[in-house]
C-alpha positions as CSV (number, residue, x, y, z in Angstrom):
1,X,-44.9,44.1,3.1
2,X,-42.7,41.6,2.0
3,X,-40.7,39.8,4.4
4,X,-37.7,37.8,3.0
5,X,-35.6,35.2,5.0
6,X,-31.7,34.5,4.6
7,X,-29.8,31.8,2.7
8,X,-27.4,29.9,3.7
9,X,-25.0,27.2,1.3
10,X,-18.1,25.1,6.7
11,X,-7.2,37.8,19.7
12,X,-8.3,37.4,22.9
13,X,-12.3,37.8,23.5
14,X,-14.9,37.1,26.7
15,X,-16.5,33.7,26.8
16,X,-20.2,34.6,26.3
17,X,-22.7,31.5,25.8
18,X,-24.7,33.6,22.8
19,X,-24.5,35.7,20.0
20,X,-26.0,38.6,21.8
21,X,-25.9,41.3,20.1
22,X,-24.2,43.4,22.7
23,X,-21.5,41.0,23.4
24,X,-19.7,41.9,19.8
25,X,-20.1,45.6,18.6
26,X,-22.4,46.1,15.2
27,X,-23.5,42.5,15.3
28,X,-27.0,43.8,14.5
29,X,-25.6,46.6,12.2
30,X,-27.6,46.5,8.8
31,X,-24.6,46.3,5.8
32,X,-24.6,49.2,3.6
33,X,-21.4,49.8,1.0
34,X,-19.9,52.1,3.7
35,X,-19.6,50.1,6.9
36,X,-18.6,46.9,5.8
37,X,-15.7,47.0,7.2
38,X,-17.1,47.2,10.9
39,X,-19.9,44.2,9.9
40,X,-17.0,42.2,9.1
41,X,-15.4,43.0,12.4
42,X,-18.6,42.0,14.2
43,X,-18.5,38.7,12.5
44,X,-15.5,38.0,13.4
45,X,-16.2,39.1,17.0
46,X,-19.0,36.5,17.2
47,X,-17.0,33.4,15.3
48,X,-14.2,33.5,18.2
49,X,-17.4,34.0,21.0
50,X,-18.6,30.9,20.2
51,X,-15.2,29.5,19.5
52,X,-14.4,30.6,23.4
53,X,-18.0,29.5,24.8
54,X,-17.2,26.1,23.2
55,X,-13.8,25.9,25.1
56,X,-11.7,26.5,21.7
57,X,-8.8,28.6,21.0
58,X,-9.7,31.8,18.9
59,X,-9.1,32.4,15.2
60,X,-6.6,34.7,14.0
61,X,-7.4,36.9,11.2
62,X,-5.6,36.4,7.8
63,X,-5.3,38.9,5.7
64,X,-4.9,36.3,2.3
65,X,-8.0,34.2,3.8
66,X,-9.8,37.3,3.7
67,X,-8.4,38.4,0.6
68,X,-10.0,35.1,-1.1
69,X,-13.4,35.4,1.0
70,X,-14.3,38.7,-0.3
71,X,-13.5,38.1,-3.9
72,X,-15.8,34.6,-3.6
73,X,-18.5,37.1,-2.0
74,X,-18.2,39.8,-5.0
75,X,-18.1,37.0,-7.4
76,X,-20.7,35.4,-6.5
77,X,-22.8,38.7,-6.9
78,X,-21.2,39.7,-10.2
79,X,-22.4,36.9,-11.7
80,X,-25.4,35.2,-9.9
81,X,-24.5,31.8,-8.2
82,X,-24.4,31.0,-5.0
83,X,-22.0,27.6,-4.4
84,X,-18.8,27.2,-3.4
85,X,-17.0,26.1,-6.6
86,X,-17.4,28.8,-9.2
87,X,-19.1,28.3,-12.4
88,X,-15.7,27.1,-14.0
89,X,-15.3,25.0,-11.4
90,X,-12.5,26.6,-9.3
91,X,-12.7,25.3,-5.6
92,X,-12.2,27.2,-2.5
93,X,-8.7,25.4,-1.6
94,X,-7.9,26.5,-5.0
95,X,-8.7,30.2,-3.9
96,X,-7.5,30.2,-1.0
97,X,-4.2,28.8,-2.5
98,X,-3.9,31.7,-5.2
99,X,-3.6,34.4,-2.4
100,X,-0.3,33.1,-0.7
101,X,-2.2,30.8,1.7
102,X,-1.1,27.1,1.6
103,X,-3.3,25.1,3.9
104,X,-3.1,22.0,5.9
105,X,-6.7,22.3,6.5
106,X,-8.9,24.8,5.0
107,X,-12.9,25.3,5.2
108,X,-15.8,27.5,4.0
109,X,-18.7,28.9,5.1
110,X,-20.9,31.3,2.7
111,X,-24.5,32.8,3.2
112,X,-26.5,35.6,2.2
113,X,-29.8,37.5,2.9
114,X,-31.7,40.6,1.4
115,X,-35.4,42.2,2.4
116,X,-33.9,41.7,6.4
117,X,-32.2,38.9,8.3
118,X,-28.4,39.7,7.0
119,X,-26.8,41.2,9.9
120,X,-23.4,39.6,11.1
121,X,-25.4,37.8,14.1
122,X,-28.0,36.4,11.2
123,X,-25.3,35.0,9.5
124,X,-23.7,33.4,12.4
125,X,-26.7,32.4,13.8
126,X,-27.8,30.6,10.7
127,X,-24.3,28.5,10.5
128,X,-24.6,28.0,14.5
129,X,-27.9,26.3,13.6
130,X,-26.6,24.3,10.9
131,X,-25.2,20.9,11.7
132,X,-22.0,21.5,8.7
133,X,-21.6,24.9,8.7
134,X,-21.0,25.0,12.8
135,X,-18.7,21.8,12.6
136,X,-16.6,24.5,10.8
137,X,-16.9,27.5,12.9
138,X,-15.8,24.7,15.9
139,X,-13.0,22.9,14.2
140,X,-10.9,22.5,16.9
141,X,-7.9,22.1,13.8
142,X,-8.4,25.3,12.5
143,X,-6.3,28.1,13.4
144,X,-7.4,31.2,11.3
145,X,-10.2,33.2,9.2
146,X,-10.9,35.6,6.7
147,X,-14.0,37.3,6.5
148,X,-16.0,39.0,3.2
149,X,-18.8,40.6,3.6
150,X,-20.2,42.4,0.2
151,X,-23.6,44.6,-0.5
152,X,-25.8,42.3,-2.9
153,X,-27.2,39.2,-3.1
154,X,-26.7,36.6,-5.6
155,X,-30.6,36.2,-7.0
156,X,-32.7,38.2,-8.9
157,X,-35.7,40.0,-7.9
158,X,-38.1,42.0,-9.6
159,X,-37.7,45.0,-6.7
160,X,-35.8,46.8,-5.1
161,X,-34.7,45.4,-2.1
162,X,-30.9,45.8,0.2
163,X,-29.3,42.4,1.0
164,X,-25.5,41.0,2.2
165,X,-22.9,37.9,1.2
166,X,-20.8,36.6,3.3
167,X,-17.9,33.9,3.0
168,X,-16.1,33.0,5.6
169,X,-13.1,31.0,4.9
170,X,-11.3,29.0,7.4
171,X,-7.6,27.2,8.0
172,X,-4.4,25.7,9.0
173,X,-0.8,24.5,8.4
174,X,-0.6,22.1,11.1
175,X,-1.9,18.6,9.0
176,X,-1.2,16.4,6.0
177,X,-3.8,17.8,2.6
178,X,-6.3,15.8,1.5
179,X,-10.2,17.2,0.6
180,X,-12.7,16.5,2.7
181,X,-16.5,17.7,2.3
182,X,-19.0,18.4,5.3
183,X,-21.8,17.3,5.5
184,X,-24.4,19.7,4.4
185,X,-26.9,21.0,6.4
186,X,-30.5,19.9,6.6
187,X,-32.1,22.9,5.5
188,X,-33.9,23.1,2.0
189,X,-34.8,25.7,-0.7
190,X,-32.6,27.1,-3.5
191,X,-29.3,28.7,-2.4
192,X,-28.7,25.9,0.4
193,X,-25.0,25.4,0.5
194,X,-22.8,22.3,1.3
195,X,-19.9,23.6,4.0
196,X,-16.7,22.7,2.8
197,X,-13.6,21.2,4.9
198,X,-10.8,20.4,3.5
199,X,-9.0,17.8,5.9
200,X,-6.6,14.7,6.3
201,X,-8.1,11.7,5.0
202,X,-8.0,7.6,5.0
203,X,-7.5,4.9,2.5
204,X,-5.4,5.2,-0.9
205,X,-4.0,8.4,-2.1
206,X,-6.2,9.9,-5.0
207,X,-4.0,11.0,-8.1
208,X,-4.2,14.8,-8.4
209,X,-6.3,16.2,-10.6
210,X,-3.8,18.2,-13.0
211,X,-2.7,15.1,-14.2
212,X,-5.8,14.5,-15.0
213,X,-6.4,16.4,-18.7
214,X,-9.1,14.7,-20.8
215,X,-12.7,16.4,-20.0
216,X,-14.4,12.9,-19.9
217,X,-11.5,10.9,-17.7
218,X,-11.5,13.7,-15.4
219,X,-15.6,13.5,-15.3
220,X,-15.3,10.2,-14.2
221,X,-12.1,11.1,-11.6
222,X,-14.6,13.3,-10.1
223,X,-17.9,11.2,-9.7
224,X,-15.4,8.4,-8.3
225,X,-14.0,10.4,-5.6
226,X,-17.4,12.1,-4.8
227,X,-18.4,8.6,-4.4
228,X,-15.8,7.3,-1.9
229,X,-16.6,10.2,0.2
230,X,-20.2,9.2,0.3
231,X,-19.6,6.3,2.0
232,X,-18.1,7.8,4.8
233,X,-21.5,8.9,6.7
234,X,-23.0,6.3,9.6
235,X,-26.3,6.8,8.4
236,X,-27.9,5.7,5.5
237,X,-29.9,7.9,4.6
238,X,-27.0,10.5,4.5
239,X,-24.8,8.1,2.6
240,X,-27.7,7.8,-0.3
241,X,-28.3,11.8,0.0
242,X,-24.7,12.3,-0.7
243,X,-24.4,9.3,-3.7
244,X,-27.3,11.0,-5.5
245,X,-25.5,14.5,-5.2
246,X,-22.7,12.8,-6.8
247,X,-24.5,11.9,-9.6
248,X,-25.9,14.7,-10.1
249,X,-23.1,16.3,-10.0
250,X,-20.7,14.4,-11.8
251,X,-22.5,11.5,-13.7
């Protein structure tokens, strides 16, 4: 038997100091295409338990954050890549944006699993014990969340074999806009995403990137800004980790 682990890639509930699974209802629910509805529920149940266990405010659902999530989870399905920005390189502020949803701050989490391991309290559990991706799920700034939770997986196997995405995106309208990335967790192996924050910044505005137009000077806009951001981290080995993402990226 094969046993296949997860992948990960940033109302008024009972302060509980895990993710038991009898604290939110269908946190260990197995996601089929007829009850995603209640695995969603349950992992919103468990964001605002640890949100309350940390001494935070709960999140209030949004309908157009979740609007954005699910799509990002079907899409990434449809067509086989498991990141953040899609293949043509549209960001998650971006999507967020296009559903009504103008943020101050905005973040994302996303994550999947197939073979076992893709309940809503394996998903949450995996961002909880991920350095980035719980950063998000405690911003203290952020005021609301969407959930998508879709049947599939993102990678291709040569059996059959049930699996679940998830994105969770996260925000605000209470700061100034600027884009700010996570840091990304430690774990390794293909699929590992970055958690993305959007947040207020330092230093000198950026021009935006619309009025950016030629392919090459907009390259090079890119790898500059991904650049500045790498020298945010203390420690050096991050700071190196994140300059060599930019160039891979962007150079």
């Amino acid at each position: 038997m094969r046993r296949l682990l997860p992948v990960l890639a940033s109302l008024s509930l009972l302060a509980v100091p895990t993710t038991a699974a009898g604290a939110c209802p269908d946190a260990d629910l197995v996601p089929s295409a007829t009850n995603l509805d209640r695995v969603e529920a349950a992992t919103y149940c468990l964001h605002n338990e640890e949100r309350v266990a940390a001494g935070l405010p709960t999140l209030r659902w949004s309908s157009q954050l979740a609007e954005a999530a699910e799509s990002h989870s079907l899409d990434m399905i449809a067509r086989l890549f498991f990141a953040h920005d899609t293949p043509e390189g549209k960001t998650p502020r971006e999507r967020i944006e296009a559903t009504g949803y103008g943020p101050d701050w905005s973040g994302e989490n996303i994550f999947y699993g197939y073979g076992g391991g893709f309940t809503a309290a394996d998903a949450v559990d995996a961002w909880m014990n991920s350095e980035g991706h719980r950063e998000n799920i405690l911003r203290p700034q952020f005021e609301h969340i969407g959930l998508g939770v879709a049947h599939g997986f993102p990678a291709e196997v040569s059996f059959d074999v049930a699996g679940a995405t998830y994105t969770a995106n996260f925000g605000s309208r209470s700061a100034p806009d600027d884009d700010t990335i996570g840091e990304p967790p430690e774990a390794e192996g293909p699929g590992t995403d970055e958690p993305v924050t959007d947040d207020p910044g330092t230093g000198d505005p950026e021009p935006p990137e619309d009025d950016v137009t030629d392919a090459e000077a907009k390259r090079k806009h890119k790898l500059k800004r991904c650049l500045k951001k790498a020298k945010k981290p203390k420690k050096k080995r991050k700071r190196k980790k994140k300059r060599k993402r930019c160039q891979r990226r962007f150079g």
